[in-house]
Amino acid sequence: MSTGQTGSRRRNARGAGQALRGDIVSAAREILIEDGYESAVTLRGLARRIGIAPQSIYLHFAGPDEIVQAVTVETFAQLGRFIAQAKEGIDVPRDRLIAGCRAYMAFGIANPHLYGLLFNRNRLLRGEEPSPAGDGPDTRTPDAGPFAALMDGVRQCIADGSSSAKDVLSTATQLWAAMHGFVMLRGNGYQFPWPDLTQTEVDLITSIARLREPD
């Protein structure tokens, strides 16, 4: 999976504010992919990589913390798109759930630093934080983002009888926890004589989601 390329960029035309904001976020993502920790994202480092004055960054972000959060939001969206693409054209709920879960694990294994960022920055699978002033909706809910898609997949399997699970939230949570553990073990290069990985992933999903074999 492509996670971005490093290197110098042409300066944006004067007044191209949104393009500059995108360049800042892209450069921060590259640094996080390369170095793996948030403190590596500095204004001077970003400015040098993009080819701008550090002060220009303040036109879009208050500091590195806001920039890293923007990368987090974007990564959640990227994860959601990756899962959705993996399920395109699959009509059978059981097969859609398996495809979506395998895509989740593939994304995490291919992007270990970005995947880790999601859990350093957020409590649930969302790219947003609750409004500190209390003037907006509390987004800390499982009913949105990739986790909501996982719950919907489980719900559809229960509805069509391909899953004998009883509780959607509990089953989705168990699936998520198991997939997260699998990603962390494999993404961190843990040395283990893994059995056939495709079959292991499918067995993991079908067992926890209580999926029946197709007739």
mmCIF file of C-alpha atoms in Angstrom:
data_model
loop_
_atom_site.group_PDB
_atom_site.id
_atom_site.type_symbol
_atom_site.label_atom_id
_atom_site.label_comp_id
_atom_site.label_asym_id
_atom_site.label_seq_id
_atom_site.Cartn_x
_atom_site.Cartn_y
_atom_site.Cartn_z
ATOM 1 C CA MET A 1 0.000 0.000 0.000
ATOM 2 C CA SER A 2 1.293 3.394 -0.882
ATOM 3 C CA THR A 3 1.710 5.628 2.152
ATOM 4 C CA GLY A 4 3.234 8.702 0.528
ATOM 5 C CA GLN A 5 6.595 9.754 -0.788
ATOM 6 C CA THR A 6 9.231 11.952 0.764
ATOM 7 C CA GLY A 7 11.198 14.644 -0.955
ATOM 8 C CA SER A 8 11.131 18.318 -1.799
ATOM 9 C CA ARG A 9 8.004 20.015 -3.061
ATOM 10 C CA ARG A 10 7.426 22.985 -5.260
ATOM 11 C CA ARG A 11 6.154 26.011 -3.433
ATOM 12 C CA ASN A 12 2.471 26.624 -3.808
ATOM 13 C CA ALA A 13 1.375 29.709 -5.652
ATOM 14 C CA ARG A 14 0.811 32.679 -3.366
ATOM 15 C CA GLY A 15 -2.672 32.428 -1.870
ATOM 16 C CA ALA A 16 -3.011 28.685 -2.458
ATOM 17 C CA GLY A 17 -3.884 28.178 1.203
ATOM 18 C CA GLN A 18 -5.658 24.838 1.024
ATOM 19 C CA ALA A 19 -2.881 23.372 -1.077
ATOM 20 C CA LEU A 20 -0.337 24.483 1.520
ATOM 21 C CA ARG A 21 -2.395 22.987 4.322
ATOM 22 C CA GLY A 22 -2.472 19.706 2.432
ATOM 23 C CA ASP A 23 1.283 19.836 1.935
ATOM 24 C CA ILE A 24 1.822 20.369 5.651
ATOM 25 C CA VAL A 25 -0.341 17.370 6.561
ATOM 26 C CA SER A 26 1.301 15.201 3.875
ATOM 27 C CA ALA A 27 4.784 16.145 5.075
ATOM 28 C CA ALA A 28 3.830 15.353 8.675
ATOM 29 C CA ARG A 29 2.481 11.971 7.582
ATOM 30 C CA GLU A 30 5.776 11.202 5.829
ATOM 31 C CA ILE A 31 7.732 12.081 8.959
ATOM 32 C CA LEU A 32 5.497 9.887 11.104
ATOM 33 C CA ILE A 33 5.881 6.988 8.674
ATOM 34 C CA GLU A 34 9.663 7.381 8.661
ATOM 35 C CA ASP A 35 10.312 8.051 12.347
ATOM 36 C CA GLY A 36 7.291 6.529 14.062
ATOM 37 C CA TYR A 37 6.835 9.045 16.859
ATOM 38 C CA GLU A 38 4.924 12.297 17.174
ATOM 39 C CA SER A 39 7.746 14.415 18.570
ATOM 40 C CA ALA A 40 9.562 14.047 15.242
ATOM 41 C CA VAL A 41 6.995 16.435 13.732
ATOM 42 C CA THR A 42 8.436 19.924 14.248
ATOM 43 C CA LEU A 43 7.673 23.210 12.539
ATOM 44 C CA ARG A 44 11.250 23.626 11.356
ATOM 45 C CA GLY A 45 11.373 20.101 9.997
ATOM 46 C CA LEU A 46 8.081 20.511 8.171
ATOM 47 C CA ALA A 47 9.076 23.885 6.744
ATOM 48 C CA ARG A 48 12.377 22.498 5.507
ATOM 49 C CA ARG A 49 10.708 19.517 3.881
ATOM 50 C CA ILE A 50 8.052 21.612 2.136
ATOM 51 C CA GLY A 51 10.306 24.549 1.295
ATOM 52 C CA ILE A 52 8.505 27.320 3.166
ATOM 53 C CA ALA A 53 9.145 29.613 6.114
ATOM 54 C CA PRO A 54 8.146 28.066 9.477
ATOM 55 C CA GLN A 55 5.911 31.057 10.187
ATOM 56 C CA SER A 56 3.728 30.133 7.216
ATOM 57 C CA ILE A 57 2.528 27.051 9.061
ATOM 58 C CA TYR A 58 0.809 29.215 11.667
ATOM 59 C CA LEU A 59 -1.626 30.364 9.004
ATOM 60 C CA HIS A 60 -3.161 26.870 9.175
ATOM 61 C CA PHE A 61 -2.154 25.245 12.461
ATOM 62 C CA ALA A 62 -1.431 26.437 15.977
ATOM 63 C CA GLY A 63 1.428 23.975 16.335
ATOM 64 C CA PRO A 64 2.676 20.418 15.775
ATOM 65 C CA ASP A 65 -0.031 18.854 17.957
ATOM 66 C CA GLU A 66 -2.789 20.156 15.680
ATOM 67 C CA ILE A 67 -0.890 18.934 12.641
ATOM 68 C CA VAL A 68 -0.519 15.422 14.042
ATOM 69 C CA GLN A 69 -4.226 15.393 14.868
ATOM 70 C CA ALA A 70 -4.974 16.360 11.249
ATOM 71 C CA VAL A 71 -2.895 13.367 10.123
ATOM 72 C CA THR A 72 -4.904 11.186 12.513
ATOM 73 C CA VAL A 73 -8.221 12.374 11.094
ATOM 74 C CA GLU A 74 -6.972 11.767 7.560
ATOM 75 C CA THR A 75 -5.696 8.303 8.471
ATOM 76 C CA PHE A 76 -9.078 7.298 9.887
ATOM 77 C CA ALA A 77 -10.662 8.399 6.621
ATOM 78 C CA GLN A 78 -8.045 6.492 4.627
ATOM 79 C CA LEU A 79 -8.689 3.358 6.675
ATOM 80 C CA GLY A 80 -12.425 3.683 6.081
ATOM 81 C CA ARG A 81 -11.934 4.059 2.327
ATOM 82 C CA PHE A 82 -9.577 1.091 2.195
ATOM 83 C CA ILE A 83 -12.117 -1.125 3.950
ATOM 84 C CA ALA A 84 -14.970 0.116 1.755
ATOM 85 C CA GLN A 85 -12.976 -0.583 -1.414
ATOM 86 C CA ALA A 86 -12.218 -4.116 -0.256
ATOM 87 C CA LYS A 87 -15.950 -4.798 0.114
ATOM 88 C CA GLU A 88 -17.008 -3.308 -3.224
ATOM 89 C CA GLY A 89 -18.924 -5.721 -5.422
ATOM 90 C CA ILE A 90 -19.412 -8.295 -2.653
ATOM 91 C CA ASP A 91 -23.103 -8.873 -1.995
ATOM 92 C CA VAL A 92 -23.011 -11.768 0.474
ATOM 93 C CA PRO A 93 -22.893 -10.381 4.058
ATOM 94 C CA ARG A 94 -20.594 -13.158 5.307
ATOM 95 C CA ASP A 95 -18.070 -12.535 2.532
ATOM 96 C CA ARG A 96 -18.334 -8.758 2.964
ATOM 97 C CA LEU A 97 -17.579 -9.009 6.673
ATOM 98 C CA ILE A 98 -14.550 -11.219 6.068
ATOM 99 C CA ALA A 99 -13.264 -8.921 3.316
ATOM 100 C CA GLY A 100 -13.683 -5.831 5.482
ATOM 101 C CA CYS A 101 -11.945 -7.389 8.477
ATOM 102 C CA ARG A 102 -9.059 -8.628 6.364
ATOM 103 C CA ALA A 103 -8.701 -5.156 4.851
ATOM 104 C CA TYR A 104 -8.531 -3.644 8.338
ATOM 105 C CA MET A 105 -5.696 -5.978 9.259
ATOM 106 C CA ALA A 106 -3.899 -5.431 5.950
ATOM 107 C CA PHE A 107 -3.991 -1.658 6.443
ATOM 108 C CA GLY A 108 -2.606 -1.882 9.963
ATOM 109 C CA ILE A 109 0.189 -4.278 9.014
ATOM 110 C CA ALA A 110 1.201 -2.184 5.984
ATOM 111 C CA ASN A 111 1.123 1.098 7.942
ATOM 112 C CA PRO A 112 2.306 0.273 11.476
ATOM 113 C CA HIS A 113 3.252 3.816 12.498
ATOM 114 C CA LEU A 114 0.085 5.416 11.197
ATOM 115 C CA TYR A 115 -2.007 2.625 12.666
ATOM 116 C CA GLY A 116 -0.374 3.152 16.042
ATOM 117 C CA LEU A 117 -1.131 6.847 15.796
ATOM 118 C CA LEU A 118 -4.857 6.118 15.641
ATOM 119 C CA PHE A 119 -4.753 4.561 19.078
ATOM 120 C CA ASN A 120 -2.409 7.113 20.610
ATOM 121 C CA ARG A 121 -4.766 9.892 19.599
ATOM 122 C CA ASN A 122 -8.272 8.466 19.914
ATOM 123 C CA ARG A 123 -10.231 6.251 22.245
ATOM 124 C CA LEU A 124 -12.506 4.821 19.562
ATOM 125 C CA LEU A 125 -12.206 4.319 15.830
ATOM 126 C CA ARG A 126 -12.894 7.953 14.966
ATOM 127 C CA GLY A 127 -10.785 10.754 13.608
ATOM 128 C CA GLU A 128 -12.395 13.448 15.730
ATOM 129 C CA GLU A 129 -12.258 14.617 19.324
ATOM 130 C CA PRO A 130 -15.246 15.799 21.374
ATOM 131 C CA SER A 131 -15.691 19.531 21.420
ATOM 132 C CA PRO A 132 -13.798 20.855 24.490
ATOM 133 C CA ALA A 133 -16.246 23.731 24.803
ATOM 134 C CA GLY A 134 -19.243 21.436 24.732
ATOM 135 C CA ASP A 135 -20.684 23.281 21.758
ATOM 136 C CA GLY A 136 -20.713 20.298 19.416
ATOM 137 C CA PRO A 137 -21.752 16.655 19.404
ATOM 138 C CA ASP A 138 -19.693 14.171 21.380
ATOM 139 C CA THR A 139 -18.130 12.028 18.676
ATOM 140 C CA ARG A 140 -16.872 9.340 21.056
ATOM 141 C CA THR A 141 -19.370 6.789 19.831
ATOM 142 C CA PRO A 142 -19.066 3.378 18.170
ATOM 143 C CA ASP A 143 -21.915 4.356 15.842
ATOM 144 C CA ALA A 144 -19.603 6.065 13.351
ATOM 145 C CA GLY A 145 -16.411 5.444 11.400
ATOM 146 C CA PRO A 146 -14.800 2.065 10.673
ATOM 147 C CA PHE A 147 -16.133 0.517 13.876
ATOM 148 C CA ALA A 148 -19.681 1.346 12.813
ATOM 149 C CA ALA A 149 -18.993 -0.399 9.503
ATOM 150 C CA LEU A 150 -17.796 -3.437 11.436
ATOM 151 C CA MET A 151 -20.968 -3.455 13.542
ATOM 152 C CA ASP A 152 -23.087 -3.112 10.426
ATOM 153 C CA GLY A 153 -21.321 -6.096 8.886
ATOM 154 C CA VAL A 154 -22.006 -8.208 11.964
ATOM 155 C CA ARG A 155 -25.608 -7.000 12.048
ATOM 156 C CA GLN A 156 -26.175 -8.037 8.426
ATOM 157 C CA CYS A 157 -24.717 -11.492 9.059
ATOM 158 C CA ILE A 158 -27.018 -12.003 12.045
ATOM 159 C CA ALA A 159 -29.984 -10.789 10.005
ATOM 160 C CA ASP A 160 -29.442 -13.225 7.136
ATOM 161 C CA GLY A 161 -28.655 -16.135 9.434
ATOM 162 C CA SER A 162 -25.005 -16.551 8.453
ATOM 163 C CA SER A 163 -23.951 -15.643 12.017
ATOM 164 C CA SER A 164 -25.286 -17.189 15.222
ATOM 165 C CA ALA A 165 -24.013 -14.261 17.296
ATOM 166 C CA LYS A 166 -26.567 -12.609 19.568
ATOM 167 C CA ASP A 167 -25.113 -9.200 20.414
ATOM 168 C CA VAL A 168 -23.813 -6.893 17.672
ATOM 169 C CA LEU A 169 -21.717 -4.569 19.828
ATOM 170 C CA SER A 170 -20.163 -7.362 21.870
ATOM 171 C CA THR A 171 -19.300 -9.414 18.776
ATOM 172 C CA ALA A 172 -17.862 -6.417 16.915
ATOM 173 C CA THR A 173 -15.785 -5.459 19.957
ATOM 174 C CA GLN A 174 -14.356 -8.969 20.239
ATOM 175 C CA LEU A 175 -13.543 -8.949 16.533
ATOM 176 C CA TRP A 176 -11.843 -5.573 16.798
ATOM 177 C CA ALA A 177 -9.766 -6.646 19.811
ATOM 178 C CA ALA A 178 -8.638 -9.833 18.068
ATOM 179 C CA MET A 179 -7.790 -8.043 14.830
ATOM 180 C CA HIS A 180 -5.899 -5.354 16.725
ATOM 181 C CA GLY A 181 -3.808 -7.989 18.456
ATOM 182 C CA PHE A 182 -3.080 -9.686 15.145
ATOM 183 C CA VAL A 183 -2.013 -6.381 13.589
ATOM 184 C CA MET A 184 0.243 -5.487 16.507
ATOM 185 C CA LEU A 185 1.986 -8.859 16.465
ATOM 186 C CA ARG A 186 2.553 -8.935 12.728
ATOM 187 C CA GLY A 187 3.088 -5.219 12.199
ATOM 188 C CA ASN A 188 5.794 -5.101 14.850
ATOM 189 C CA GLY A 189 7.679 -7.928 13.195
ATOM 190 C CA TYR A 190 7.143 -10.388 16.024
ATOM 191 C CA GLN A 191 9.043 -13.540 15.125
ATOM 192 C CA PHE A 192 6.674 -16.468 15.055
ATOM 193 C CA PRO A 193 6.180 -19.458 12.721
ATOM 194 C CA TRP A 194 2.820 -18.216 11.482
ATOM 195 C CA PRO A 195 0.594 -20.838 9.835
ATOM 196 C CA ASP A 196 -1.053 -19.972 6.525
ATOM 197 C CA LEU A 197 -1.923 -16.316 7.113
ATOM 198 C CA THR A 198 -4.948 -16.127 4.847
ATOM 199 C CA GLN A 199 -6.550 -19.123 6.518
ATOM 200 C CA THR A 200 -5.565 -17.854 9.968
ATOM 201 C CA GLU A 201 -7.285 -14.526 9.325
ATOM 202 C CA VAL A 202 -10.436 -16.165 7.979
ATOM 203 C CA ASP A 203 -10.543 -18.625 10.897
ATOM 204 C CA LEU A 204 -10.140 -15.765 13.366
ATOM 205 C CA ILE A 205 -13.025 -13.797 11.853
ATOM 206 C CA THR A 206 -15.394 -16.723 11.350
ATOM 207 C CA SER A 207 -14.805 -18.077 14.857
ATOM 208 C CA ILE A 208 -15.407 -14.821 16.724
ATOM 209 C CA ALA A 209 -18.286 -13.707 14.522
ATOM 210 C CA ARG A 210 -19.789 -17.223 14.721
ATOM 211 C CA LEU A 211 -20.110 -17.435 10.979
ATOM 212 C CA ARG A 212 -21.561 -20.552 9.439
ATOM 213 C CA GLU A 213 -19.980 -22.161 6.441
ATOM 214 C CA PRO A 214 -21.916 -21.362 3.255
ATOM 215 C CA ASP A 215 -24.233 -24.077 1.965
#
